[in-house]
Amino acid sequence: MPSAQLQQAIELLRNDNVVCVPTETVYGLAASMYSEKAIEKIYTIKGRPRSNPLIVHIGRIQDLQTLCSDLPAPLQRLAERFWPGPLTILVEKSDQVPLSITAGETRVGIRMPNHPLTLELLKALPFPLVAPSANPYNAISPTTAKHVEDYFGSAIPLILDGGPCEQGLESTVVGVENEQVVIYRQGMITAEQIESLVGPIVVKNEAGEKQVAPGMTAKHYAPRTPTILCEHPESYAMDAEGKAFLLFNKKYAVLPSEHQYLLSESGHLEEAAQRLYQCLHEIDRKGYRQIICQRLPDQGIGRAINDR
């Protein structure tokens, strides 16, 4: 029997409403895939353009069978290996998937999130959910229920609080072109992990590319504060006034200590990813003129963090 809060979420979603749900990556603004009214609410609340497709969330891997008309073997292997988890596969949609959520494209992004609360919700519903990140379009993604509340207040009828997101970066988005796996958006599942399973891949997540997946616009996941990504943050020592320094794992003596924010004192990229949006939210609230972000090692999850 679902909890009272989950039962409330089920009733809201059955009746053309939106609900904020936790995932292992970021909090999502969820609606029934079949409710045009609720989908319109997502686009309106977020201020999201209709050209930006939505990702479908499912609770069971077998749900794929009704949502796609073709499932390439490499994508099936990836789903079987990494689901539930932060991987979205882009597949040819079936007739059951409305064009309104794919921005008119024939492919749809599908994933199975790895959060017990949202998995329980998905398994209790007779329909899949679409769920982009629960933030205004192009703003920093939310990794706590409080972030969502600060963004939207009472505009969302229910926020399911599942605690801080464990991984903190959006899912990796992959598809197949010319029989080769393509990464359209970097995320917590790394290129190295994917290649180890399916062989050589192509990375194609440049902002100028045709937008086939969320997160491919030139300005995305952005703080309000102007931000620079650089190799050597210490080079700003003589011009540090009004600046926040977002650093990987060590502080610099030449920079003001109170304005330095570490992603991972232990130097772990997984922790850096989990803390990235949390730190950006904190810095944004403090009214700095500029954020100087240190470029992380360009490998594994480091690539996804730099991409953000």
JSON list of C-alpha atoms in Angstrom, two decimals, residues 38-143:
[
{"chain": "A", "resi": 38, "resn": "ALA", "atom": "CA", "xyz": [-0.32, 18.36, -17.49]},
{"chain": "A", "resi": 39, "resn": "ILE", "atom": "CA", "xyz": [2.45, 18.46, -20.11]},
{"chain": "A", "resi": 40, "resn": "GLU", "atom": "CA", "xyz": [1.41, 22.02, -20.97]},
{"chain": "A", "resi": 41, "resn": "LYS", "atom": "CA", "xyz": [1.70, 22.87, -17.26]},
{"chain": "A", "resi": 42, "resn": "ILE", "atom": "CA", "xyz": [5.31, 21.61, -17.28]},
{"chain": "A", "resi": 43, "resn": "TYR", "atom": "CA", "xyz": [6.25, 23.85, -20.20]},
{"chain": "A", "resi": 44, "resn": "THR", "atom": "CA", "xyz": [4.42, 26.83, -18.68]},
{"chain": "A", "resi": 45, "resn": "ILE", "atom": "CA", "xyz": [5.77, 26.47, -15.13]},
{"chain": "A", "resi": 46, "resn": "LYS", "atom": "CA", "xyz": [9.35, 26.01, -16.35]},
{"chain": "A", "resi": 47, "resn": "GLY", "atom": "CA", "xyz": [9.15, 28.57, -19.16]},
{"chain": "A", "resi": 48, "resn": "ARG", "atom": "CA", "xyz": [10.55, 25.80, -21.35]},
{"chain": "A", "resi": 49, "resn": "PRO", "atom": "CA", "xyz": [10.35, 26.06, -25.15]},
{"chain": "A", "resi": 50, "resn": "ARG", "atom": "CA", "xyz": [8.36, 23.39, -26.95]},
{"chain": "A", "resi": 51, "resn": "SER", "atom": "CA", "xyz": [11.42, 22.63, -29.09]},
{"chain": "A", "resi": 52, "resn": "ASN", "atom": "CA", "xyz": [13.04, 21.01, -26.04]},
{"chain": "A", "resi": 53, "resn": "PRO", "atom": "CA", "xyz": [11.94, 17.35, -25.77]},
{"chain": "A", "resi": 54, "resn": "LEU", "atom": "CA", "xyz": [10.97, 15.60, -22.54]},
{"chain": "A", "resi": 55, "resn": "ILE", "atom": "CA", "xyz": [12.38, 12.35, -21.16]},
{"chain": "A", "resi": 56, "resn": "VAL", "atom": "CA", "xyz": [9.99, 9.51, -20.33]},
{"chain": "A", "resi": 57, "resn": "HIS", "atom": "CA", "xyz": [10.50, 7.76, -16.97]},
{"chain": "A", "resi": 58, "resn": "ILE", "atom": "CA", "xyz": [9.49, 4.14, -16.45]},
{"chain": "A", "resi": 59, "resn": "GLY", "atom": "CA", "xyz": [9.46, 1.77, -13.47]},
{"chain": "A", "resi": 60, "resn": "ARG", "atom": "CA", "xyz": [10.16, -1.52, -15.25]},
{"chain": "A", "resi": 61, "resn": "ILE", "atom": "CA", "xyz": [12.53, -2.34, -18.09]},
{"chain": "A", "resi": 62, "resn": "GLN", "atom": "CA", "xyz": [9.78, -4.33, -19.85]},
{"chain": "A", "resi": 63, "resn": "ASP", "atom": "CA", "xyz": [7.82, -1.07, -20.28]},
{"chain": "A", "resi": 64, "resn": "LEU", "atom": "CA", "xyz": [10.25, -0.30, -23.10]},
{"chain": "A", "resi": 65, "resn": "GLN", "atom": "CA", "xyz": [8.43, -2.78, -25.33]},
{"chain": "A", "resi": 66, "resn": "THR", "atom": "CA", "xyz": [5.34, -0.59, -25.64]},
{"chain": "A", "resi": 67, "resn": "LEU", "atom": "CA", "xyz": [7.18, 2.72, -25.94]},
{"chain": "A", "resi": 68, "resn": "CYS", "atom": "CA", "xyz": [9.65, 2.04, -28.74]},
{"chain": "A", "resi": 69, "resn": "SER", "atom": "CA", "xyz": [9.22, 0.61, -32.23]},
{"chain": "A", "resi": 70, "resn": "ASP", "atom": "CA", "xyz": [12.84, -0.51, -32.44]},
{"chain": "A", "resi": 71, "resn": "LEU", "atom": "CA", "xyz": [15.41, -1.21, -29.73]},
{"chain": "A", "resi": 72, "resn": "PRO", "atom": "CA", "xyz": [18.97, -1.50, -31.07]},
{"chain": "A", "resi": 73, "resn": "ALA", "atom": "CA", "xyz": [20.95, -4.25, -29.35]},
{"chain": "A", "resi": 74, "resn": "PRO", "atom": "CA", "xyz": [23.65, -1.88, -27.97]},
{"chain": "A", "resi": 75, "resn": "LEU", "atom": "CA", "xyz": [21.01, 0.26, -26.26]},
{"chain": "A", "resi": 76, "resn": "GLN", "atom": "CA", "xyz": [19.32, -2.80, -24.82]},
{"chain": "A", "resi": 77, "resn": "ARG", "atom": "CA", "xyz": [22.67, -3.93, -23.37]},
{"chain": "A", "resi": 78, "resn": "LEU", "atom": "CA", "xyz": [23.25, -0.49, -21.86]},
{"chain": "A", "resi": 79, "resn": "ALA", "atom": "CA", "xyz": [19.77, -0.39, -20.32]},
{"chain": "A", "resi": 80, "resn": "GLU", "atom": "CA", "xyz": [20.16, -3.88, -18.86]},
{"chain": "A", "resi": 81, "resn": "ARG", "atom": "CA", "xyz": [23.53, -2.89, -17.37]},
{"chain": "A", "resi": 82, "resn": "PHE", "atom": "CA", "xyz": [22.80, 0.60, -16.03]},
{"chain": "A", "resi": 83, "resn": "TRP", "atom": "CA", "xyz": [19.07, 0.63, -15.17]},
{"chain": "A", "resi": 84, "resn": "PRO", "atom": "CA", "xyz": [17.78, 1.71, -12.82]},
{"chain": "A", "resi": 85, "resn": "GLY", "atom": "CA", "xyz": [20.27, 4.53, -13.05]},
{"chain": "A", "resi": 86, "resn": "PRO", "atom": "CA", "xyz": [21.37, 7.79, -14.69]},
{"chain": "A", "resi": 87, "resn": "LEU", "atom": "CA", "xyz": [21.20, 6.68, -18.33]},
{"chain": "A", "resi": 88, "resn": "THR", "atom": "CA", "xyz": [18.66, 7.83, -20.92]},
{"chain": "A", "resi": 89, "resn": "ILE", "atom": "CA", "xyz": [18.37, 5.91, -24.19]},
{"chain": "A", "resi": 90, "resn": "LEU", "atom": "CA", "xyz": [17.07, 7.61, -27.32]},
{"chain": "A", "resi": 91, "resn": "VAL", "atom": "CA", "xyz": [14.98, 5.16, -29.38]},
{"chain": "A", "resi": 92, "resn": "GLU", "atom": "CA", "xyz": [12.45, 5.22, -32.22]},
{"chain": "A", "resi": 93, "resn": "LYS", "atom": "CA", "xyz": [9.12, 5.87, -30.53]},
{"chain": "A", "resi": 94, "resn": "SER", "atom": "CA", "xyz": [6.02, 3.74, -30.85]},
{"chain": "A", "resi": 95, "resn": "ASP", "atom": "CA", "xyz": [2.60, 5.17, -31.71]},
{"chain": "A", "resi": 96, "resn": "GLN", "atom": "CA", "xyz": [1.82, 5.26, -27.98]},
{"chain": "A", "resi": 97, "resn": "VAL", "atom": "CA", "xyz": [4.29, 8.11, -27.44]},
{"chain": "A", "resi": 98, "resn": "PRO", "atom": "CA", "xyz": [2.79, 11.51, -28.32]},
{"chain": "A", "resi": 99, "resn": "LEU", "atom": "CA", "xyz": [4.79, 13.81, -30.59]},
{"chain": "A", "resi": 100, "resn": "SER", "atom": "CA", "xyz": [4.13, 16.64, -28.12]},
{"chain": "A", "resi": 101, "resn": "ILE", "atom": "CA", "xyz": [6.82, 15.28, -25.78]},
{"chain": "A", "resi": 102, "resn": "THR", "atom": "CA", "xyz": [9.42, 14.60, -28.48]},
{"chain": "A", "resi": 103, "resn": "ALA", "atom": "CA", "xyz": [9.36, 18.09, -30.05]},
{"chain": "A", "resi": 104, "resn": "GLY", "atom": "CA", "xyz": [8.03, 16.46, -33.21]},
{"chain": "A", "resi": 105, "resn": "GLU", "atom": "CA", "xyz": [10.94, 14.02, -33.52]},
{"chain": "A", "resi": 106, "resn": "THR", "atom": "CA", "xyz": [10.50, 10.30, -34.14]},
{"chain": "A", "resi": 107, "resn": "ARG", "atom": "CA", "xyz": [12.84, 9.34, -31.30]},
{"chain": "A", "resi": 108, "resn": "VAL", "atom": "CA", "xyz": [12.06, 9.52, -27.60]},
{"chain": "A", "resi": 109, "resn": "GLY", "atom": "CA", "xyz": [14.36, 9.54, -24.56]},
{"chain": "A", "resi": 110, "resn": "ILE", "atom": "CA", "xyz": [13.53, 6.92, -21.92]},
{"chain": "A", "resi": 111, "resn": "ARG", "atom": "CA", "xyz": [15.10, 6.10, -18.57]},
{"chain": "A", "resi": 112, "resn": "MET", "atom": "CA", "xyz": [14.46, 4.24, -15.33]},
{"chain": "A", "resi": 113, "resn": "PRO", "atom": "CA", "xyz": [15.44, 6.42, -12.36]},
{"chain": "A", "resi": 114, "resn": "ASN", "atom": "CA", "xyz": [17.21, 4.91, -9.36]},
{"chain": "A", "resi": 115, "resn": "HIS", "atom": "CA", "xyz": [15.32, 6.40, -6.43]},
{"chain": "A", "resi": 116, "resn": "PRO", "atom": "CA", "xyz": [13.12, 4.15, -4.26]},
{"chain": "A", "resi": 117, "resn": "LEU", "atom": "CA", "xyz": [10.34, 6.72, -3.79]},
{"chain": "A", "resi": 118, "resn": "THR", "atom": "CA", "xyz": [9.96, 7.51, -7.49]},
{"chain": "A", "resi": 119, "resn": "LEU", "atom": "CA", "xyz": [10.33, 3.88, -8.54]},
{"chain": "A", "resi": 120, "resn": "GLU", "atom": "CA", "xyz": [7.50, 2.97, -6.15]},
{"chain": "A", "resi": 121, "resn": "LEU", "atom": "CA", "xyz": [5.40, 5.77, -7.66]},
{"chain": "A", "resi": 122, "resn": "LEU", "atom": "CA", "xyz": [6.11, 4.66, -11.23]},
{"chain": "A", "resi": 123, "resn": "LYS", "atom": "CA", "xyz": [5.23, 1.05, -10.45]},
{"chain": "A", "resi": 124, "resn": "ALA", "atom": "CA", "xyz": [1.94, 2.15, -8.88]},
{"chain": "A", "resi": 125, "resn": "LEU", "atom": "CA", "xyz": [0.88, 4.19, -11.92]},
{"chain": "A", "resi": 126, "resn": "PRO", "atom": "CA", "xyz": [-0.75, 2.81, -15.09]},
{"chain": "A", "resi": 127, "resn": "PHE", "atom": "CA", "xyz": [1.24, 5.23, -17.26]},
{"chain": "A", "resi": 128, "resn": "PRO", "atom": "CA", "xyz": [4.83, 6.46, -17.65]},
{"chain": "A", "resi": 129, "resn": "LEU", "atom": "CA", "xyz": [5.87, 9.93, -16.50]},
{"chain": "A", "resi": 130, "resn": "VAL", "atom": "CA", "xyz": [7.64, 12.71, -18.32]},
{"chain": "A", "resi": 131, "resn": "ALA", "atom": "CA", "xyz": [9.89, 14.59, -15.91]},
{"chain": "A", "resi": 132, "resn": "PRO", "atom": "CA", "xyz": [12.33, 17.35, -16.87]},
{"chain": "A", "resi": 133, "resn": "SER", "atom": "CA", "xyz": [14.35, 18.96, -14.08]},
{"chain": "A", "resi": 134, "resn": "ALA", "atom": "CA", "xyz": [12.19, 20.95, -11.63]},
{"chain": "A", "resi": 135, "resn": "ASN", "atom": "CA", "xyz": [13.74, 24.36, -12.25]},
{"chain": "A", "resi": 136, "resn": "PRO", "atom": "CA", "xyz": [13.00, 27.38, -14.45]},
{"chain": "A", "resi": 137, "resn": "TYR", "atom": "CA", "xyz": [14.37, 26.89, -17.95]},
{"chain": "A", "resi": 138, "resn": "ASN", "atom": "CA", "xyz": [18.16, 27.42, -18.07]},
{"chain": "A", "resi": 139, "resn": "ALA", "atom": "CA", "xyz": [18.44, 27.82, -14.28]},
{"chain": "A", "resi": 140, "resn": "ILE", "atom": "CA", "xyz": [20.54, 25.64, -11.96]},
{"chain": "A", "resi": 141, "resn": "SER", "atom": "CA", "xyz": [19.07, 22.16, -11.55]},
{"chain": "A", "resi": 142, "resn": "PRO", "atom": "CA", "xyz": [17.57, 21.35, -8.12]},
{"chain": "A", "resi": 143, "resn": "THR", "atom": "CA", "xyz": [19.17, 18.65, -5.99]}
]
